[in-house]
C-alpha atoms as one frame of an Amber mdcrd trajectory, in Angstrom:
protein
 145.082 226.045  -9.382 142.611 222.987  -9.505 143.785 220.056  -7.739 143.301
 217.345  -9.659 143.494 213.272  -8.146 143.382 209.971 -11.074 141.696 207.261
 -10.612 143.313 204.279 -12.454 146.630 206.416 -12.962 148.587 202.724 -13.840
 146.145 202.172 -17.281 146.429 203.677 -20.702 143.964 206.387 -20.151 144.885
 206.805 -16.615 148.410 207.336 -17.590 147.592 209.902 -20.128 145.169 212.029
 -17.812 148.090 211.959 -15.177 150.457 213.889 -18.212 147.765 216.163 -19.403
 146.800 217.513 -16.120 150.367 217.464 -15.379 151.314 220.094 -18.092 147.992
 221.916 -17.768 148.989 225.340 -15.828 146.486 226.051 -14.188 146.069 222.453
 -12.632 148.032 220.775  -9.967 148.520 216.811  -9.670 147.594 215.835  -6.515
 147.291 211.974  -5.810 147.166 209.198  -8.178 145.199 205.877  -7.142 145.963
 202.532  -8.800 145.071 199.776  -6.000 147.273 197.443  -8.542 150.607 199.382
  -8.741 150.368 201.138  -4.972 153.833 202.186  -3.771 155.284 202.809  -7.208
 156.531 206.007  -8.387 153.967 208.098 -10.987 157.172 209.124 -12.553 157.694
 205.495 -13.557 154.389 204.589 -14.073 152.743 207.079 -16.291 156.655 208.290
 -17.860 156.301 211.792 -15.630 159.863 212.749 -15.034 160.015 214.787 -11.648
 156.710 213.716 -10.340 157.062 212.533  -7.167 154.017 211.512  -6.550 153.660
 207.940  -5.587 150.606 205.622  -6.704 148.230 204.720  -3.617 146.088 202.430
  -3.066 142.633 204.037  -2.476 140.507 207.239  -2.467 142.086 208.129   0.979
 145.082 209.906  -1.490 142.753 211.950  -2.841 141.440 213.610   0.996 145.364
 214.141   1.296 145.741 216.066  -1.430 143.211 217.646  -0.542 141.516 217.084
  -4.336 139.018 218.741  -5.855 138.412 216.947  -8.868 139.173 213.363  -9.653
 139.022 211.700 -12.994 138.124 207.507 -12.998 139.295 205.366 -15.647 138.897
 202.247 -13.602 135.944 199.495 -14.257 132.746 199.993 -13.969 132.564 198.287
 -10.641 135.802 200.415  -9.273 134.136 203.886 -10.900 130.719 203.194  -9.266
 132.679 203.026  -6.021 135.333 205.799  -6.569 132.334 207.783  -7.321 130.486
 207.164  -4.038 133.667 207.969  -2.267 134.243 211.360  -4.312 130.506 212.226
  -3.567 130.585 211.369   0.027 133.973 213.742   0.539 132.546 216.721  -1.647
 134.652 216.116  -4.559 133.805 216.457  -8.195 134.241 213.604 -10.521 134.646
 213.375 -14.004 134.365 209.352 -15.189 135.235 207.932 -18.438 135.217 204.602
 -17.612 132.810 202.396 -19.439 130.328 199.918 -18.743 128.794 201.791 -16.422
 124.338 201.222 -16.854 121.953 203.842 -16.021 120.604 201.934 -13.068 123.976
 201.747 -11.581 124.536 204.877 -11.814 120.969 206.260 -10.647 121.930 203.990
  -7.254 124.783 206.001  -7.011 123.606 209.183  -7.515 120.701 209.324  -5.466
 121.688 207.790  -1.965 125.036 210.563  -2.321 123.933 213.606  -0.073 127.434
 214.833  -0.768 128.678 218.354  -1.791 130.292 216.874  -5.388 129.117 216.760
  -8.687 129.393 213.957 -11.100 130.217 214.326 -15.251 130.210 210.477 -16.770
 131.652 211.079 -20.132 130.588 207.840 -21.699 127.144 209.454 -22.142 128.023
 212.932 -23.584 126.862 212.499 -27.032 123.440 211.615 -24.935 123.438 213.662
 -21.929 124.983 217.117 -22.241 124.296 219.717 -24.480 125.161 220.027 -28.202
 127.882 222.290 -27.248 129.585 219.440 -25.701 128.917 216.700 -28.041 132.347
 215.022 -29.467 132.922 216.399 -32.812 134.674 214.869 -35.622 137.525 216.789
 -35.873 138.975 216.229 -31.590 140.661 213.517 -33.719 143.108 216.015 -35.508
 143.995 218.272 -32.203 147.236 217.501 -30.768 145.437 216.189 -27.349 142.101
 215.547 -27.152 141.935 214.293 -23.256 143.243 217.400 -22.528 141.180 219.400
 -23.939 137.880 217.444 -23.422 139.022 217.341 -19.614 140.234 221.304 -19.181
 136.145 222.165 -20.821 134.868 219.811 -18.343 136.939 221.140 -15.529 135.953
 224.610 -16.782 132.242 223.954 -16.804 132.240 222.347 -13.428 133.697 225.907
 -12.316 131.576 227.867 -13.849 128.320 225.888 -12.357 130.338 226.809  -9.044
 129.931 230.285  -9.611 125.804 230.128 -10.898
């Protein structure tokens, strides 16, 4: 099982990443971080009946957890530091918050000296390989986060392994 922490589990996207890694078997939800909603149930929250999880406040629920991944949809400021902390405790991150410009992320990336690894999603069409641009038709599957995060999560494990 991956364990699996959300930044930003209160928003829209949040929310949704929180339910698809949720029903995902071979993932386990393991902290949810919303500094704006701390001390409410996820079951509430994100409409999770029998989580009981309960939002926190910062990063710190993640170490708990004991997280290996976490997935940011904050703001760009929040990401850039959710990132730092996720590199600095050996955690892989996978943002898809927006907003987010290549210097800021360069000074993020290269002070690090951490153990994680960092996937920004706003820049796939750009970035990754043409096997993981976005393609047309992720409109018509049933649940594109999902699936866009279970390849990520995949790839991450398989660059684990090389």
């Amino acid at each position: 099982m991956i364990r699996v922490g959300v930044f930003g589990a209160g928003g829209r996207m949040g929310a949704e990443v929180c339910r698809a890694v949720a029903a995902a078997p071979d993932m386990d939800l393991v902290a949810a971080v919303d500094p704006a909603l701390a001390g409410r149930p996820l079951a509430e929250v994100a409409g999770l009946p029998g989580s009981d999880l309960v939002i926190a406040g910062d990063g710190e629920a993640l170490a708990g957890g004991k997280a290996e991944v976490a997935v940011d949809f904050t703001v760009a400021a929040s990401a850039l530091e959710n990132v730092r902390w996720c590199l600095g405790h050996g955690v892989h991150a996978v943002v898809g918050t927006t907003g987010i410009s290549p210097d800021d992320l360069e000074s993020v990336l290269e002070p690090s000296g951490g153990e994680g690894h960092v996937f920004f999603a706003p820049w796939l069409a750009k970035t990754c390989p043409r096997s993981l641009q976005p393609r047309p038709e992720i409109k018509y599957r049933p649940d594109p986060v999902r699936t866009v995060i279970l390849r990520t999560i995949e790839r991450l494990r398989r660059s684990r392994k090389e």
